[in-house]
Amino acid sequence: MSGVAKPPWLDPEFPGLRPEVVAAWRGAPEHAIHEVIDGELFTQPRPRRQHLRASGELHGELRGPFDRGVGGPGGWVILDEPELRVGELPDILVPDLAGWRRERIPEDFLAEDAPAFIALPPDWVCEVLSPRTEASDRGGKMRIYRREGVAHVWLVDPLLKTLEVYRWERGLYTLVDTWEGDAPVRAEPFDAIALNLRALWTL
């Protein structure tokens, strides 16, 4: 028995998305960040300097002790702005930072023929908030992270100089704590060392 033919307008890569969303996603300018959240396209310009500074310095604080195991426990792979494709549609997300525990990473993670996107949900993500992105970061994106069981979500606000840490518990996110200003931070899942929060806001 032959299978049911798919409608000709369905995109073979994204059969769950409406064709106009796929066309807009493929045609989005390369210099912008574009995501598909709950089947809708969201396009935003490249981040501003405060955003880039906060994201870059946070990655710098975490890279040595947690990714490379220098002065810390290691055990993580942390990436800047990876493209995630998760869920059935799929949802296409680009968090500012994402981390995977190394024991979950497949051996071919860095293979030359691996796709540019990552389908394995991370164990931790960090979103750096801005007035243009805060609604989707706190709304649709966090709902998707919750659905996919992402264990920890950090929200960094470089204007308010705050860090919010959320933990996934029984299908919901619990706010663990909020830090502000220049406070030394031991924030899960990276609480093995104190992070220099001040570095995120200053030169």
PDB file of C-alpha atoms in Angstrom:
ATOM      1  CA  MET A   1       0.000   0.000   0.000  1.00  0.00           C
ATOM      2  CA  SER A   2       1.435   3.344  -0.999  1.00  0.00           C
ATOM      3  CA  GLY A   3       1.769   6.044   1.602  1.00  0.00           C
ATOM      4  CA  VAL A   4      -0.368   9.154   1.709  1.00  0.00           C
ATOM      5  CA  ALA A   5       1.117  11.810  -0.563  1.00  0.00           C
ATOM      6  CA  LYS A   6       2.167  15.011   1.165  1.00  0.00           C
ATOM      7  CA  PRO A   7       0.705  18.253  -0.178  1.00  0.00           C
ATOM      8  CA  PRO A   8       3.133  19.734  -2.741  1.00  0.00           C
ATOM      9  CA  TRP A   9       3.378  23.015  -0.838  1.00  0.00           C
ATOM     10  CA  LEU A  10       4.919  21.384   2.226  1.00  0.00           C
ATOM     11  CA  ASP A  11       8.624  22.069   2.622  1.00  0.00           C
ATOM     12  CA  PRO A  12      10.507  18.749   3.015  1.00  0.00           C
ATOM     13  CA  GLU A  13      12.761  20.266   5.694  1.00  0.00           C
ATOM     14  CA  PHE A  14       9.941  21.920   7.659  1.00  0.00           C
ATOM     15  CA  PRO A  15       6.699  20.062   6.851  1.00  0.00           C
ATOM     16  CA  GLY A  16       5.128  21.192  10.118  1.00  0.00           C
ATOM     17  CA  LEU A  17       5.480  24.919   9.395  1.00  0.00           C
ATOM     18  CA  ARG A  18       3.236  27.055   7.243  1.00  0.00           C
ATOM     19  CA  PRO A  19       4.837  27.729   3.838  1.00  0.00           C
ATOM     20  CA  GLU A  20       4.777  31.495   4.321  1.00  0.00           C
ATOM     21  CA  VAL A  21       6.709  31.120   7.588  1.00  0.00           C
ATOM     22  CA  VAL A  22       9.298  28.889   5.901  1.00  0.00           C
ATOM     23  CA  ALA A  23       9.639  31.353   3.004  1.00  0.00           C
ATOM     24  CA  ALA A  24      10.090  34.283   5.388  1.00  0.00           C
ATOM     25  CA  TRP A  25      12.630  32.337   7.472  1.00  0.00           C
ATOM     26  CA  ARG A  26      14.663  31.388   4.391  1.00  0.00           C
ATOM     27  CA  GLY A  27      14.503  34.948   3.080  1.00  0.00           C
ATOM     28  CA  ALA A  28      15.427  36.684   6.338  1.00  0.00           C
ATOM     29  CA  PRO A  29      18.552  38.878   6.077  1.00  0.00           C
ATOM     30  CA  GLU A  30      21.765  37.162   7.135  1.00  0.00           C
ATOM     31  CA  HIS A  31      22.779  39.994   9.469  1.00  0.00           C
ATOM     32  CA  ALA A  32      19.613  39.493  11.575  1.00  0.00           C
ATOM     33  CA  ILE A  33      18.739  36.811  14.093  1.00  0.00           C
ATOM     34  CA  HIS A  34      15.602  34.936  13.117  1.00  0.00           C
ATOM     35  CA  GLU A  35      13.708  32.383  15.168  1.00  0.00           C
ATOM     36  CA  VAL A  36      10.493  30.407  14.792  1.00  0.00           C
ATOM     37  CA  ILE A  37       8.535  30.285  18.048  1.00  0.00           C
ATOM     38  CA  ASP A  38       5.234  28.408  18.180  1.00  0.00           C
ATOM     39  CA  GLY A  39       5.089  28.438  14.395  1.00  0.00           C
ATOM     40  CA  GLU A  40       5.630  32.189  14.018  1.00  0.00           C
ATOM     41  CA  LEU A  41       8.724  33.967  12.698  1.00  0.00           C
ATOM     42  CA  PHE A  42      10.527  36.485  14.908  1.00  0.00           C
ATOM     43  CA  THR A  43      13.320  38.554  13.372  1.00  0.00           C
ATOM     44  CA  GLN A  44      15.532  40.914  15.326  1.00  0.00           C
ATOM     45  CA  PRO A  45      18.632  42.960  14.528  1.00  0.00           C
ATOM     46  CA  ARG A  46      22.042  42.001  15.837  1.00  0.00           C
ATOM     47  CA  PRO A  47      22.524  42.694  19.570  1.00  0.00           C
ATOM     48  CA  ARG A  48      23.761  46.013  20.919  1.00  0.00           C
ATOM     49  CA  ARG A  49      27.077  46.502  22.693  1.00  0.00           C
ATOM     50  CA  GLN A  50      25.795  46.012  26.257  1.00  0.00           C
ATOM     51  CA  HIS A  51      24.156  42.773  25.163  1.00  0.00           C
ATOM     52  CA  LEU A  52      27.322  41.518  23.467  1.00  0.00           C
ATOM     53  CA  ARG A  53      29.482  42.479  26.429  1.00  0.00           C
ATOM     54  CA  ALA A  54      27.277  40.668  28.951  1.00  0.00           C
ATOM     55  CA  SER A  55      27.040  37.517  26.840  1.00  0.00           C
ATOM     56  CA  GLY A  56      30.730  37.446  25.964  1.00  0.00           C
ATOM     57  CA  GLU A  57      31.952  38.046  29.499  1.00  0.00           C
ATOM     58  CA  LEU A  58      29.605  35.439  30.933  1.00  0.00           C
ATOM     59  CA  HIS A  59      30.900  32.889  28.441  1.00  0.00           C
ATOM     60  CA  GLY A  60      34.421  33.902  29.393  1.00  0.00           C
ATOM     61  CA  GLU A  61      33.669  33.365  33.085  1.00  0.00           C
ATOM     62  CA  LEU A  62      32.254  29.885  32.419  1.00  0.00           C
ATOM     63  CA  ARG A  63      34.534  28.633  29.630  1.00  0.00           C
ATOM     64  CA  GLY A  64      37.670  27.887  31.626  1.00  0.00           C
ATOM     65  CA  PRO A  65      36.303  26.155  34.721  1.00  0.00           C
ATOM     66  CA  PHE A  66      33.287  24.412  33.205  1.00  0.00           C
ATOM     67  CA  ASP A  67      34.003  23.845  29.502  1.00  0.00           C
ATOM     68  CA  ARG A  68      37.796  23.396  29.586  1.00  0.00           C
ATOM     69  CA  GLY A  69      38.085  22.202  33.193  1.00  0.00           C
ATOM     70  CA  VAL A  70      40.697  24.846  34.076  1.00  0.00           C
ATOM     71  CA  GLY A  71      40.303  25.817  37.719  1.00  0.00           C
ATOM     72  CA  GLY A  72      36.934  24.077  37.884  1.00  0.00           C
ATOM     73  CA  PRO A  73      35.120  20.771  37.453  1.00  0.00           C
ATOM     74  CA  GLY A  74      34.686  20.813  33.653  1.00  0.00           C
ATOM     75  CA  GLY A  75      31.989  18.547  32.269  1.00  0.00           C
ATOM     76  CA  TRP A  76      30.256  21.005  29.925  1.00  0.00           C
ATOM     77  CA  VAL A  77      30.226  22.130  26.287  1.00  0.00           C
ATOM     78  CA  ILE A  78      29.139  25.782  26.004  1.00  0.00           C
ATOM     79  CA  LEU A  79      28.344  27.507  22.693  1.00  0.00           C
ATOM     80  CA  ASP A  80      27.528  31.066  21.621  1.00  0.00           C
ATOM     81  CA  GLU A  81      24.260  31.567  19.731  1.00  0.00           C
ATOM     82  CA  PRO A  82      23.708  27.974  18.582  1.00  0.00           C
ATOM     83  CA  GLU A  83      20.710  27.322  16.339  1.00  0.00           C
ATOM     84  CA  LEU A  84      18.420  24.871  18.112  1.00  0.00           C
ATOM     85  CA  ARG A  85      15.660  22.968  16.329  1.00  0.00           C
ATOM     86  CA  VAL A  86      13.392  21.249  18.825  1.00  0.00           C
ATOM     87  CA  GLY A  87       9.852  19.932  18.846  1.00  0.00           C
ATOM     88  CA  GLU A  88       7.663  18.635  16.071  1.00  0.00           C
ATOM     89  CA  LEU A  89       7.169  21.812  14.011  1.00  0.00           C
ATOM     90  CA  PRO A  90      10.133  22.462  14.799  1.00  0.00           C
ATOM     91  CA  ASP A  91      10.726  25.528  16.915  1.00  0.00           C
ATOM     92  CA  ILE A  92      13.936  27.273  15.809  1.00  0.00           C
ATOM     93  CA  LEU A  93      15.651  29.128  18.640  1.00  0.00           C
ATOM     94  CA  VAL A  94      18.949  30.972  18.978  1.00  0.00           C
ATOM     95  CA  PRO A  95      19.789  31.452  22.673  1.00  0.00           C
ATOM     96  CA  ASP A  96      22.650  33.784  23.515  1.00  0.00           C
ATOM     97  CA  LEU A  97      24.456  30.922  25.249  1.00  0.00           C
ATOM     98  CA  ALA A  98      23.668  27.237  25.632  1.00  0.00           C
ATOM     99  CA  GLY A  99      25.429  24.428  27.466  1.00  0.00           C
ATOM    100  CA  TRP A 100      25.283  20.650  27.341  1.00  0.00           C
ATOM    101  CA  ARG A 101      26.646  18.223  29.910  1.00  0.00           C
ATOM    102  CA  ARG A 102      29.416  16.295  28.189  1.00  0.00           C
ATOM    103  CA  GLU A 103      27.951  12.893  29.019  1.00  0.00           C
ATOM    104  CA  ARG A 104      24.951  13.763  26.807  1.00  0.00           C
ATOM    105  CA  ILE A 105      27.025  14.878  23.818  1.00  0.00           C
ATOM    106  CA  PRO A 106      27.245  12.282  20.997  1.00  0.00           C
ATOM    107  CA  GLU A 107      30.681  11.347  19.654  1.00  0.00           C
ATOM    108  CA  ASP A 108      29.929  12.923  16.277  1.00  0.00           C
ATOM    109  CA  PHE A 109      28.906  16.298  17.758  1.00  0.00           C
ATOM    110  CA  LEU A 110      31.763  18.078  15.941  1.00  0.00           C
ATOM    111  CA  ALA A 111      31.721  15.925  12.812  1.00  0.00           C
ATOM    112  CA  GLU A 112      32.399  17.807   9.586  1.00  0.00           C
ATOM    113  CA  ASP A 113      29.122  16.636   8.063  1.00  0.00           C
ATOM    114  CA  ALA A 114      27.020  17.497  11.135  1.00  0.00           C
ATOM    115  CA  PRO A 115      24.205  19.967  10.375  1.00  0.00           C
ATOM    116  CA  ALA A 116      24.613  23.597  11.368  1.00  0.00           C
ATOM    117  CA  PHE A 117      21.666  23.313  13.764  1.00  0.00           C
ATOM    118  CA  ILE A 118      21.486  21.255  16.974  1.00  0.00           C
ATOM    119  CA  ALA A 119      18.466  19.076  17.718  1.00  0.00           C
ATOM    120  CA  LEU A 120      19.624  17.957  21.169  1.00  0.00           C
ATOM    121  CA  PRO A 121      17.996  20.211  23.815  1.00  0.00           C
ATOM    122  CA  PRO A 122      20.636  21.836  26.037  1.00  0.00           C
ATOM    123  CA  ASP A 123      20.911  21.439  29.796  1.00  0.00           C
ATOM    124  CA  TRP A 124      21.315  25.189  30.339  1.00  0.00           C
ATOM    125  CA  VAL A 125      20.537  28.308  28.348  1.00  0.00           C
ATOM    126  CA  CYS A 126      21.151  31.983  28.963  1.00  0.00           C
ATOM    127  CA  GLU A 127      19.140  34.749  27.352  1.00  0.00           C
ATOM    128  CA  VAL A 128      20.442  38.311  27.558  1.00  0.00           C
ATOM    129  CA  LEU A 129      17.374  40.533  27.711  1.00  0.00           C
ATOM    130  CA  SER A 130      16.757  43.705  25.761  1.00  0.00           C
ATOM    131  CA  PRO A 131      13.589  45.798  25.337  1.00  0.00           C
ATOM    132  CA  ARG A 132      13.140  44.206  21.891  1.00  0.00           C
ATOM    133  CA  THR A 133      13.502  40.594  22.996  1.00  0.00           C
ATOM    134  CA  GLU A 134      12.333  40.407  26.610  1.00  0.00           C
ATOM    135  CA  ALA A 135       8.731  39.478  25.805  1.00  0.00           C
ATOM    136  CA  SER A 136       9.688  36.476  23.644  1.00  0.00           C
ATOM    137  CA  ASP A 137      12.599  35.492  25.903  1.00  0.00           C
ATOM    138  CA  ARG A 138      10.332  35.354  28.956  1.00  0.00           C
ATOM    139  CA  GLY A 139       7.316  34.063  27.048  1.00  0.00           C
ATOM    140  CA  GLY A 140       7.461  31.734  24.068  1.00  0.00           C
ATOM    141  CA  LYS A 141      11.111  30.764  24.379  1.00  0.00           C
ATOM    142  CA  MET A 142      10.887  29.881  28.061  1.00  0.00           C
ATOM    143  CA  ARG A 143       7.754  27.809  27.377  1.00  0.00           C
ATOM    144  CA  ILE A 144       9.684  25.862  24.742  1.00  0.00           C
ATOM    145  CA  TYR A 145      12.675  25.371  27.043  1.00  0.00           C
ATOM    146  CA  ARG A 146      10.274  24.134  29.714  1.00  0.00           C
ATOM    147  CA  ARG A 147       8.599  21.738  27.280  1.00  0.00           C
ATOM    148  CA  GLU A 148      11.983  20.357  26.249  1.00  0.00           C
ATOM    149  CA  GLY A 149      13.088  19.892  29.872  1.00  0.00           C
ATOM    150  CA  VAL A 150      16.006  22.352  29.789  1.00  0.00           C
ATOM    151  CA  ALA A 151      17.161  22.053  33.386  1.00  0.00           C
ATOM    152  CA  HIS A 152      18.311  25.653  33.954  1.00  0.00           C
ATOM    153  CA  VAL A 153      17.527  28.991  32.324  1.00  0.00           C
ATOM    154  CA  TRP A 154      19.407  32.186  33.144  1.00  0.00           C
ATOM    155  CA  LEU A 155      18.027  35.611  32.240  1.00  0.00           C
ATOM    156  CA  VAL A 156      20.588  38.414  32.223  1.00  0.00           C
ATOM    157  CA  ASP A 157      19.459  42.044  32.062  1.00  0.00           C
ATOM    158  CA  PRO A 158      22.442  44.315  31.276  1.00  0.00           C
ATOM    159  CA  LEU A 159      20.372  47.480  31.781  1.00  0.00           C
ATOM    160  CA  LEU A 160      19.133  46.542  35.251  1.00  0.00           C
ATOM    161  CA  LYS A 161      22.366  44.607  35.939  1.00  0.00           C
ATOM    162  CA  THR A 162      20.531  41.521  37.152  1.00  0.00           C
ATOM    163  CA  LEU A 163      20.816  37.756  36.804  1.00  0.00           C
ATOM    164  CA  GLU A 164      17.741  35.553  37.306  1.00  0.00           C
ATOM    165  CA  VAL A 165      18.260  31.794  37.679  1.00  0.00           C
ATOM    166  CA  TYR A 166      15.442  29.317  36.988  1.00  0.00           C
ATOM    167  CA  ARG A 167      15.364  25.576  37.676  1.00  0.00           C
ATOM    168  CA  TRP A 168      13.130  23.053  35.883  1.00  0.00           C
ATOM    169  CA  GLU A 169      11.123  21.013  38.401  1.00  0.00           C
ATOM    170  CA  ARG A 170       8.266  18.657  37.526  1.00  0.00           C
ATOM    171  CA  GLY A 171       7.535  20.448  34.268  1.00  0.00           C
ATOM    172  CA  LEU A 172       7.655  23.996  35.662  1.00  0.00           C
ATOM    173  CA  TYR A 173      10.334  26.636  36.181  1.00  0.00           C
ATOM    174  CA  THR A 174      11.073  27.791  39.714  1.00  0.00           C
ATOM    175  CA  LEU A 175      12.928  31.053  40.298  1.00  0.00           C
ATOM    176  CA  VAL A 176      15.946  30.035  42.370  1.00  0.00           C
ATOM    177  CA  ASP A 177      17.307  33.520  43.024  1.00  0.00           C
ATOM    178  CA  THR A 178      18.028  36.932  41.551  1.00  0.00           C
ATOM    179  CA  TRP A 179      21.373  38.690  41.867  1.00  0.00           C
ATOM    180  CA  GLU A 180      22.130  42.281  40.994  1.00  0.00           C
ATOM    181  CA  GLY A 181      24.990  44.718  40.599  1.00  0.00           C
ATOM    182  CA  ASP A 182      28.463  43.575  41.577  1.00  0.00           C
ATOM    183  CA  ALA A 183      27.458  40.622  43.748  1.00  0.00           C
ATOM    184  CA  PRO A 184      29.659  37.510  43.646  1.00  0.00           C
ATOM    185  CA  VAL A 185      27.417  34.745  42.345  1.00  0.00           C
ATOM    186  CA  ARG A 186      27.307  31.008  42.913  1.00  0.00           C
ATOM    187  CA  ALA A 187      24.450  30.107  40.598  1.00  0.00           C
ATOM    188  CA  GLU A 188      23.381  26.590  39.672  1.00  0.00           C
ATOM    189  CA  PRO A 189      24.314  24.636  37.670  1.00  0.00           C
ATOM    190  CA  PHE A 190      27.671  26.484  37.784  1.00  0.00           C
ATOM    191  CA  ASP A 191      27.792  27.000  41.549  1.00  0.00           C
ATOM    192  CA  ALA A 192      31.126  25.202  41.994  1.00  0.00           C
ATOM    193  CA  ILE A 193      32.849  28.570  41.683  1.00  0.00           C
ATOM    194  CA  ALA A 194      31.894  32.206  42.292  1.00  0.00           C
ATOM    195  CA  LEU A 195      31.234  34.180  39.124  1.00  0.00           C
ATOM    196  CA  ASN A 196      32.290  37.795  38.730  1.00  0.00           C
ATOM    197  CA  LEU A 197      28.961  39.423  37.911  1.00  0.00           C
ATOM    198  CA  ARG A 198      30.562  42.876  37.691  1.00  0.00           C
ATOM    199  CA  ALA A 199      32.434  41.835  34.542  1.00  0.00           C
ATOM    200  CA  LEU A 200      29.145  41.598  32.659  1.00  0.00           C
ATOM    201  CA  TRP A 201      28.378  45.292  33.072  1.00  0.00           C
ATOM    202  CA  THR A 202      31.806  46.975  32.831  1.00  0.00           C
ATOM    203  CA  LEU A 203      34.804  47.269  30.516  1.00  0.00           C
TER     204      LEU A 203
END
